[in-house]
Amino acid sequence: MATFSFHSYNFSFNLQIFIFLFLTAKPISSFAHQALDNNTNFGPNISLFGDAKVEDGGSHVQLTRHHTPSSGLLFLDKPFKFTVERSVGRPMSFSTEFSFSLSPGNGDGLAFVLISNGFQTRFQGQGSFGLFGENMFLGIEFDTKKDNKVGDLNANHAGIDVWSLQSVKVSNLSSRNLVLNNGEVLKSWIDYDSSSKLLQVRLSKLDEKRPFNPILAYHIDLLEMWGNEDVFVGIISTTNEESSQSSSNVYSWRFRVRDVSSWMHSLPADPRGYVDKDSQEFGAERRKFCALTILAGLIFAIVCGALIAFVMLFMWAILVSRHMVFPVGCQAGPEDFRYEKVNVIVEKDNQGDND
């Protein structure tokens, strides 16, 4: 009897440990989802996975904690397609904006990703940005660690990753007076226009306006890349043994999609066959286009002004000629003249006679 009680006690104890481990390993999406619904800084249908948790009564989400290793995921539960079901081949565009901060340290930083279905169940936080083993994704990384294995520029850069953590486009943020991991809150805007197949990334400090020029501009056909598959979006941050004291926080996030008329969408292009233009070249093209537009407008205004002046002079000439009276001309010819004799009589006064 005593032996049975002892085994029963061990079984009950082991069961409690299993339940505890299961609950702690399970994503905390149900708790975080309810909290984020009450926060106007975040869009709907957002869940939390890994070490992500809501802090300060819902003011922000802390993705990584002060232990090593740590990884957290903000995940939008509702997927989207780059094609509209009612019109196959009709492209979709998207825009997103979020604010975040990274504490000092050499962590992996933070990344916005487009990922295939099931990533939230596979997410283990392994590798940089938890993308180890994923072979189909698009990521925009804000990296605070220089990884020579993937050819990172430095420990303060932004990059666009396509199917690989080796960025196809990189921007040195130090040259733009931006520091990712000094604890300052930054804001990013990411826009994709399917009609031009252009992906643009902008970044600024929180108290500054949306920049006109992007820090990254990359041509890619996401319709060709994803087709009619479901696409999920998320924000990921990871740390490793070397960055146990660093943490990542997200203060706001909104994501929206929009469709573009099919006649505006050009033929699909190879996702790898992009036009290599960095942000400076992109800005130069925009400025060149504006200068040409202003010059063309000035020439057009001058031509229109000259044409109007010509018409006004022509109408004035017509009106003046209708009201002007011209004298009747006299015909020149020989004329007869008559001469008359004139007698002039000069009289002297009487005084002169008396003298």
GROMACS .gro file of C-alpha atoms in nm:
model
  355
    1MET     CA    1   0.000   0.000   0.000
    2ALA     CA    2   0.282   0.231   0.083
    3THR     CA    3   0.452   0.146  -0.244
    4PHE     CA    4   0.138   0.227  -0.441
    5SER     CA    5   0.106   0.562  -0.268
    6PHE     CA    6   0.469   0.638  -0.340
    7HIS     CA    7   0.427   0.563  -0.711
    8SER     CA    8   0.103   0.759  -0.722
    9TYR     CA    9   0.277   1.054  -0.564
   10ASN     CA   10   0.559   1.039  -0.819
   11PHE     CA   11   0.314   1.018  -1.107
   12SER     CA   12   0.115   1.315  -0.978
   13PHE     CA   13   0.434   1.515  -0.924
   14ASN     CA   14   0.564   1.437  -1.273
   15LEU     CA   15   0.227   1.524  -1.423
   16GLN     CA   16   0.232   1.862  -1.253
   17ILE     CA   17   0.582   1.928  -1.383
   18PHE     CA   18   0.475   1.832  -1.738
   19ILE     CA   19   0.173   2.060  -1.724
   20PHE     CA   20   0.387   2.344  -1.593
   21LEU     CA   21   0.645   2.301  -1.869
   22PHE     CA   22   0.374   2.275  -2.133
   23LEU     CA   23   0.206   2.596  -2.022
   24THR     CA   24   0.533   2.788  -2.002
   25ALA     CA   25   0.641   2.667  -2.347
   26LYS     CA   26   0.307   2.746  -2.507
   27PRO     CA   27   0.283   3.080  -2.690
   28ILE     CA   28   0.112   3.346  -2.483
   29SER     CA   29  -0.100   3.468  -2.771
   30SER     CA   30  -0.436   3.449  -2.590
   31PHE     CA   31  -0.321   3.676  -2.306
   32ALA     CA   32  -0.131   3.921  -2.529
   33HIS     CA   33  -0.399   3.932  -2.794
   34GLN     CA   34  -0.656   4.053  -2.546
   35ALA     CA   35  -0.419   4.316  -2.408
   36LEU     CA   36  -0.324   4.451  -2.751
   37ASP     CA   37  -0.687   4.486  -2.853
   38ASN     CA   38  -0.719   4.761  -2.594
   39ASN     CA   39  -0.416   4.946  -2.724
   40THR     CA   40  -0.491   5.189  -3.004
   41ASN     CA   41  -0.122   5.196  -3.100
   42PHE     CA   42  -0.148   4.840  -3.229
   43GLY     CA   43  -0.370   4.700  -3.500
   44PRO     CA   44  -0.612   4.411  -3.441
   45ASN     CA   45  -0.541   4.037  -3.461
   46ILE     CA   46  -0.188   4.058  -3.321
   47SER     CA   47  -0.051   3.770  -3.112
   48LEU     CA   48   0.268   3.725  -2.914
   49PHE     CA   49   0.502   3.425  -2.920
   50GLY     CA   50   0.819   3.325  -2.744
   51ASP     CA   51   0.946   3.569  -2.482
   52ALA     CA   52   0.728   3.856  -2.605
   53LYS     CA   53   0.515   4.011  -2.333
   54VAL     CA   54   0.310   4.324  -2.269
   55GLU     CA   55   0.471   4.581  -2.041
   56ASP     CA   56   0.354   4.889  -1.848
   57GLY     CA   57  -0.014   4.813  -1.875
   58GLY     CA   58  -0.005   4.766  -2.250
   59SER     CA   59   0.203   5.072  -2.340
   60HIS     CA   60   0.449   4.859  -2.534
   61VAL     CA   61   0.556   4.503  -2.608
   62GLN     CA   62   0.894   4.373  -2.495
   63LEU     CA   63   1.010   4.114  -2.747
   64THR     CA   64   1.328   3.994  -2.574
   65ARG     CA   65   1.412   3.967  -2.206
   66HIS     CA   66   1.730   4.011  -2.008
   67HIS     CA   67   1.836   3.650  -2.025
   68THR     CA   68   2.017   3.450  -2.287
   69PRO     CA   69   1.917   3.341  -2.536
   70SER     CA   70   1.586   3.521  -2.583
   71SER     CA   71   1.350   3.561  -2.879
   72GLY     CA   72   1.008   3.714  -2.928
   73LEU     CA   73   0.760   3.744  -3.211
   74LEU     CA   74   0.477   3.987  -3.280
   75PHE     CA   75   0.256   3.805  -3.529
   76LEU     CA   76  -0.045   3.917  -3.732
   77ASP     CA   77  -0.291   3.628  -3.724
   78LYS     CA   78  -0.479   3.734  -4.036
   79PRO     CA   79  -0.293   3.647  -4.360
   80PHE     CA   80  -0.327   3.817  -4.697
   81LYS     CA   81  -0.258   3.729  -5.059
   82PHE     CA   82  -0.082   3.927  -5.326
   83THR     CA   83  -0.371   3.833  -5.557
   84VAL     CA   84  -0.739   3.904  -5.505
   85GLU     CA   85  -0.962   3.595  -5.519
   86ARG     CA   86  -1.224   3.760  -5.736
   87SER     CA   87  -0.958   3.866  -5.987
   88VAL     CA   88  -0.668   3.625  -6.022
   89GLY     CA   89  -0.349   3.808  -6.113
   90ARG     CA   90  -0.464   4.138  -5.966
   91PRO     CA   91  -0.173   4.259  -5.753
   92MET     CA   92  -0.184   4.375  -5.393
   93SER     CA   93   0.029   4.641  -5.225
   94PHE     CA   94   0.095   4.692  -4.856
   95SER     CA   95   0.211   4.954  -4.609
   96THR     CA   96   0.320   4.920  -4.250
   97GLU     CA   97   0.461   5.146  -3.983
   98PHE     CA   98   0.594   5.067  -3.639
   99SER     CA   99   0.798   5.230  -3.363
  100PHE     CA  100   1.063   5.045  -3.166
  101SER     CA  101   1.371   5.078  -2.950
  102LEU     CA  102   1.679   4.861  -2.897
  103SER     CA  103   1.883   4.880  -2.580
  104PRO     CA  104   2.265   4.898  -2.596
  105GLY     CA  105   2.434   4.571  -2.681
  106ASN     CA  106   2.529   4.361  -2.978
  107GLY     CA  107   2.206   4.168  -3.020
  108ASP     CA  108   2.062   4.070  -3.353
  109GLY     CA  109   1.835   4.373  -3.356
  110LEU     CA  110   1.483   4.363  -3.498
  111ALA     CA  111   1.328   4.258  -3.828
  112PHE     CA  112   0.996   4.292  -4.008
  113VAL     CA  113   0.924   3.975  -4.206
  114LEU     CA  114   0.684   3.835  -4.462
  115ILE     CA  115   0.667   3.462  -4.403
  116SER     CA  116   0.473   3.156  -4.516
  117ASN     CA  117   0.192   2.988  -4.322
  118GLY     CA  118   0.284   2.791  -4.011
  119PHE     CA  119   0.582   3.000  -3.910
  120GLN     CA  120   0.426   3.084  -3.575
  121THR     CA  121   0.409   2.716  -3.487
  122ARG     CA  122   0.767   2.657  -3.604
  123PHE     CA  123   0.907   2.965  -3.431
  124GLN     CA  124   1.181   2.860  -3.190
  125GLY     CA  125   1.397   3.171  -3.203
  126GLN     CA  126   1.688   2.981  -3.352
  127GLY     CA  127   1.946   3.169  -3.555
  128SER     CA  128   1.941   3.537  -3.641
  129PHE     CA  129   1.587   3.674  -3.617
  130GLY     CA  130   1.457   3.321  -3.563
  131LEU     CA  131   1.465   3.250  -3.936
  132PHE     CA  132   1.695   2.951  -3.921
  133GLY     CA  133   1.567   2.681  -4.156
  134GLU     CA  134   1.323   2.913  -4.337
  135ASN     CA  135   1.382   2.918  -4.712
  136MET     CA  136   1.102   3.148  -4.826
  137PHE     CA  137   1.076   3.486  -4.660
  138LEU     CA  138   1.125   3.857  -4.714
  139GLY     CA  139   1.282   4.047  -4.427
  140ILE     CA  140   1.370   4.407  -4.351
  141GLU     CA  141   1.632   4.392  -4.078
  142PHE     CA  142   1.752   4.662  -3.842
  143ASP     CA  143   2.073   4.491  -3.740
  144THR     CA  144   2.296   4.579  -3.446
  145LYS     CA  145   2.543   4.296  -3.489
  146LYS     CA  146   2.810   4.257  -3.754
  147ASP     CA  147   2.801   3.902  -3.880
  148ASN     CA  148   3.086   3.833  -4.119
  149LYS     CA  149   2.923   3.506  -4.226
  150VAL     CA  150   2.652   3.697  -4.412
  151GLY     CA  151   2.868   3.995  -4.507
  152ASP     CA  152   2.718   4.255  -4.273
  153LEU     CA  153   2.836   4.609  -4.337
  154ASN     CA  154   2.866   4.707  -3.971
  155ALA     CA  155   2.680   4.682  -3.640
  156ASN     CA  156   2.440   4.965  -3.725
  157HIS     CA  157   2.271   4.902  -4.058
  158ALA     CA  158   1.939   4.823  -4.225
  159GLY     CA  159   1.903   4.563  -4.496
  160ILE     CA  160   1.657   4.381  -4.719
  161ASP     CA  161   1.676   4.002  -4.707
  162VAL     CA  162   1.526   3.780  -4.977
  163TRP     CA  163   1.526   3.405  -4.902
  164SER     CA  164   1.853   3.453  -4.712
  165LEU     CA  165   2.003   3.655  -4.427
  166GLN     CA  166   2.261   3.787  -4.671
  167SER     CA  167   2.107   4.122  -4.756
  168VAL     CA  168   2.051   4.218  -5.118
  169LYS     CA  169   2.040   4.586  -5.022
  170VAL     CA  170   2.210   4.755  -4.725
  171SER     CA  171   2.203   5.106  -4.581
  172ASN     CA  172   2.464   5.241  -4.340
  173LEU     CA  173   2.261   5.414  -4.070
  174SER     CA  174   2.567   5.573  -3.910
  175SER     CA  175   2.602   5.796  -4.217
  176ARG     CA  176   2.243   5.908  -4.165
  177ASN     CA  177   2.292   6.013  -3.803
  178LEU     CA  178   2.080   5.723  -3.676
  179VAL     CA  179   2.180   5.477  -3.405
  180LEU     CA  180   1.973   5.164  -3.357
  181ASN     CA  181   2.083   5.041  -3.016
  182ASN     CA  182   2.110   5.352  -2.800
  183GLY     CA  183   1.764   5.308  -2.646
  184GLU     CA  184   1.607   5.588  -2.851
  185VAL     CA  185   1.261   5.524  -2.999
  186LEU     CA  186   1.270   5.509  -3.380
  187LYS     CA  187   0.992   5.481  -3.634
  188SER     CA  188   0.995   5.291  -3.962
  189TRP     CA  189   0.768   5.301  -4.266
  190ILE     CA  190   0.776   5.011  -4.514
  191ASP     CA  191   0.578   5.039  -4.838
  192TYR     CA  192   0.543   4.807  -5.134
  193ASP     CA  193   0.382   4.926  -5.457
  194SER     CA  194   0.288   4.635  -5.683
  195SER     CA  195   0.239   4.854  -5.991
  196SER     CA  196   0.605   4.960  -5.990
  197LYS     CA  197   0.728   4.652  -5.796
  198LEU     CA  198   0.912   4.888  -5.564
  199LEU     CA  199   0.983   4.820  -5.196
  200GLN     CA  200   1.080   5.127  -4.992
  201VAL     CA  201   1.200   5.151  -4.633
  202ARG     CA  202   1.210   5.473  -4.433
  203LEU     CA  203   1.346   5.534  -4.084
  204SER     CA  204   1.358   5.836  -3.854
  205LYS     CA  205   1.348   5.937  -3.493
  206LEU     CA  206   1.006   5.926  -3.331
  207ASP     CA  207   0.962   6.303  -3.307
  208GLU     CA  208   1.051   6.360  -3.672
  209LYS     CA  209   0.823   6.357  -3.975
  210ARG     CA  210   0.812   6.080  -4.233
  211PRO     CA  211   1.122   6.122  -4.451
  212PHE     CA  212   1.076   6.199  -4.819
  213ASN     CA  213   1.366   5.982  -4.934
  214PRO     CA  214   1.385   5.615  -4.828
  215ILE     CA  215   1.692   5.460  -4.670
  216LEU     CA  216   1.636   5.153  -4.889
  217ALA     CA  217   1.469   5.111  -5.229
  218TYR     CA  218   1.453   4.772  -5.398
  219HIS     CA  219   1.270   4.644  -5.705
  220ILE     CA  220   1.109   4.304  -5.658
  221ASP     CA  221   0.792   4.131  -5.782
  222LEU     CA  222   0.629   3.985  -5.472
  223LEU     CA  223   0.338   3.856  -5.680
  224GLU     CA  224   0.583   3.637  -5.867
  225MET     CA  225   0.748   3.534  -5.542
  226TRP     CA  226   0.435   3.437  -5.346
  227GLY     CA  227   0.173   3.378  -5.613
  228ASN     CA  228  -0.163   3.292  -5.459
  229GLU     CA  229  -0.022   3.167  -5.128
  230ASP     CA  230  -0.117   3.302  -4.787
  231VAL     CA  231   0.137   3.549  -4.653
  232PHE     CA  232   0.181   3.632  -4.285
  233VAL     CA  233   0.368   3.927  -4.138
  234GLY     CA  234   0.549   3.970  -3.810
  235ILE     CA  235   0.813   4.156  -3.612
  236ILE     CA  236   1.095   3.945  -3.467
  237SER     CA  237   1.383   4.010  -3.231
  238THR     CA  238   1.645   3.770  -3.093
  239THR     CA  239   1.945   3.782  -2.863
  240ASN     CA  240   2.229   3.540  -2.798
  241GLU     CA  241   2.487   3.460  -2.532
  242GLU     CA  242   2.686   3.773  -2.619
  243SER     CA  243   2.391   4.011  -2.574
  244SER     CA  244   2.219   3.894  -2.258
  245GLN     CA  245   2.164   4.250  -2.133
  246SER     CA  246   2.004   4.386  -2.451
  247SER     CA  247   1.630   4.402  -2.508
  248SER     CA  248   1.389   4.502  -2.785
  249ASN     CA  249   1.063   4.692  -2.747
  250VAL     CA  250   0.781   4.773  -2.990
  251TYR     CA  251   0.554   5.069  -2.909
  252SER     CA  252   0.319   5.068  -3.207
  253TRP     CA  253   0.247   4.865  -3.518
  254ARG     CA  254  -0.011   4.888  -3.794
  255PHE     CA  255  -0.029   4.694  -4.119
  256ARG     CA  256  -0.266   4.744  -4.413
  257VAL     CA  257  -0.302   4.611  -4.766
  258ARG     CA  258  -0.450   4.777  -5.072
  259ASP     CA  259  -0.526   4.654  -5.420
  260VAL     CA  260  -0.409   4.812  -5.744
  261SER     CA  261  -0.603   4.807  -6.067
  262SER     CA  262  -0.482   4.531  -6.296
  263TRP     CA  263  -0.421   4.768  -6.586
  264MET     CA  264  -0.160   4.946  -6.374
  265HIS     CA  265   0.040   4.629  -6.315
  266SER     CA  266   0.312   4.548  -6.563
  267LEU     CA  267   0.435   4.204  -6.661
  268PRO     CA  268   0.589   3.996  -6.381
  269ALA     CA  269   0.962   4.015  -6.331
  270ASP     CA  270   1.217   3.779  -6.183
  271PRO     CA  271   1.241   3.849  -5.807
  272ARG     CA  272   1.620   3.837  -5.838
  273GLY     CA  273   1.621   4.062  -6.143
  274TYR     CA  274   1.592   4.396  -5.972
  275VAL     CA  275   1.722   4.736  -6.070
  276ASP     CA  276   2.009   4.817  -5.838
  277LYS     CA  277   1.933   5.167  -5.712
  278ASP     CA  278   2.024   5.274  -5.364
  279SER     CA  279   1.840   5.546  -5.179
  280GLN     CA  280   2.072   5.823  -5.296
  281GLU     CA  281   2.025   5.729  -5.661
  282PHE     CA  282   1.654   5.699  -5.601
  283GLY     CA  283   1.645   6.047  -5.448
  284ALA     CA  284   1.853   6.185  -5.736
  285GLU     CA  285   1.608   6.039  -5.985
  286ARG     CA  286   1.319   6.198  -5.796
  287ARG     CA  287   1.492   6.535  -5.791
  288LYS     CA  288   1.581   6.504  -6.160
  289PHE     CA  289   1.221   6.423  -6.240
  290CYS     CA  290   1.100   6.724  -6.041
  291ALA     CA  291   1.348   6.955  -6.217
  292LEU     CA  292   1.240   6.831  -6.558
  293THR     CA  293   0.876   6.871  -6.460
  294ILE     CA  294   0.933   7.230  -6.349
  295LEU     CA  295   1.127   7.309  -6.668
  296ALA     CA  296   0.857   7.155  -6.886
  297GLY     CA  297   0.591   7.351  -6.700
  298LEU     CA  298   0.784   7.675  -6.743
  299ILE     CA  299   0.826   7.617  -7.117
  300PHE     CA  300   0.459   7.534  -7.150
  301ALA     CA  301   0.362   7.852  -6.964
  302ILE     CA  302   0.584   8.066  -7.188
  303VAL     CA  303   0.439   7.911  -7.504
  304CYS     CA  304   0.083   7.959  -7.377
  305GLY     CA  305   0.158   8.319  -7.282
  306ALA     CA  306   0.305   8.395  -7.624
  307LEU     CA  307   0.007   8.234  -7.796
  308ILE     CA  308  -0.240   8.435  -7.588
  309ALA     CA  309  -0.049   8.757  -7.658
  310PHE     CA  310  -0.052   8.683  -8.033
  311VAL     CA  311  -0.427   8.620  -8.030
  312MET     CA  312  -0.493   8.939  -7.835
  313LEU     CA  313  -0.280   9.147  -8.075
  314PHE     CA  314  -0.456   8.989  -8.371
  315MET     CA  315  -0.802   9.066  -8.229
  316TRP     CA  316  -0.696   9.419  -8.139
  317ALA     CA  317  -0.573   9.477  -8.492
  318ILE     CA  318  -0.905   9.361  -8.635
  319LEU     CA  319  -1.114   9.579  -8.403
  320VAL     CA  320  -0.902   9.890  -8.457
  321SER     CA  321  -0.908   9.853  -8.837
  322ARG     CA  322  -1.290   9.834  -8.834
  323HIS     CA  323  -1.331  10.166  -8.649
  324MET     CA  324  -1.053  10.372  -8.810
  325VAL     CA  325  -1.167  10.642  -9.069
  326PHE     CA  326  -0.928  10.697  -9.354
  327PRO     CA  327  -0.944  11.035  -9.549
  328VAL     CA  328  -1.053  11.020  -9.909
  329GLY     CA  329  -0.749  11.058 -10.127
  330CYS     CA  330  -0.735  11.344 -10.390
  331GLN     CA  331  -0.632  11.253 -10.736
  332ALA     CA  332  -0.328  11.451 -10.847
  333GLY     CA  333  -0.345  11.635 -11.183
  334PRO     CA  334  -0.278  11.969 -11.365
  335GLU     CA  335  -0.481  12.275 -11.254
  336ASP     CA  336  -0.546  12.621 -11.416
  337PHE     CA  337  -0.449  12.930 -11.218
  338ARG     CA  338  -0.575  13.290 -11.280
  339TYR     CA  339  -0.362  13.589 -11.207
  340GLU     CA  340  -0.512  13.935 -11.125
  341LYS     CA  341  -0.350  14.276 -11.122
  342VAL     CA  342  -0.342  14.451 -10.790
  343ASN     CA  343  -0.296  14.833 -10.774
  344VAL     CA  344  -0.123  14.959 -10.463
  345ILE     CA  345  -0.174  15.336 -10.375
  346VAL     CA  346   0.053  15.496 -10.119
  347GLU     CA  347  -0.065  15.825  -9.966
  348LYS     CA  348   0.152  16.064  -9.778
  349ASP     CA  349   0.009  16.234  -9.469
  350ASN     CA  350  -0.066  16.609  -9.470
  351GLN     CA  351   0.187  16.692  -9.203
  352GLY     CA  352   0.463  16.578  -9.420
  353ASP     CA  353   0.329  16.799  -9.696
  354ASN     CA  354   0.325  17.111  -9.480
  355ASP     CA  355   0.679  17.064  -9.375
   0.00000   0.00000   0.00000
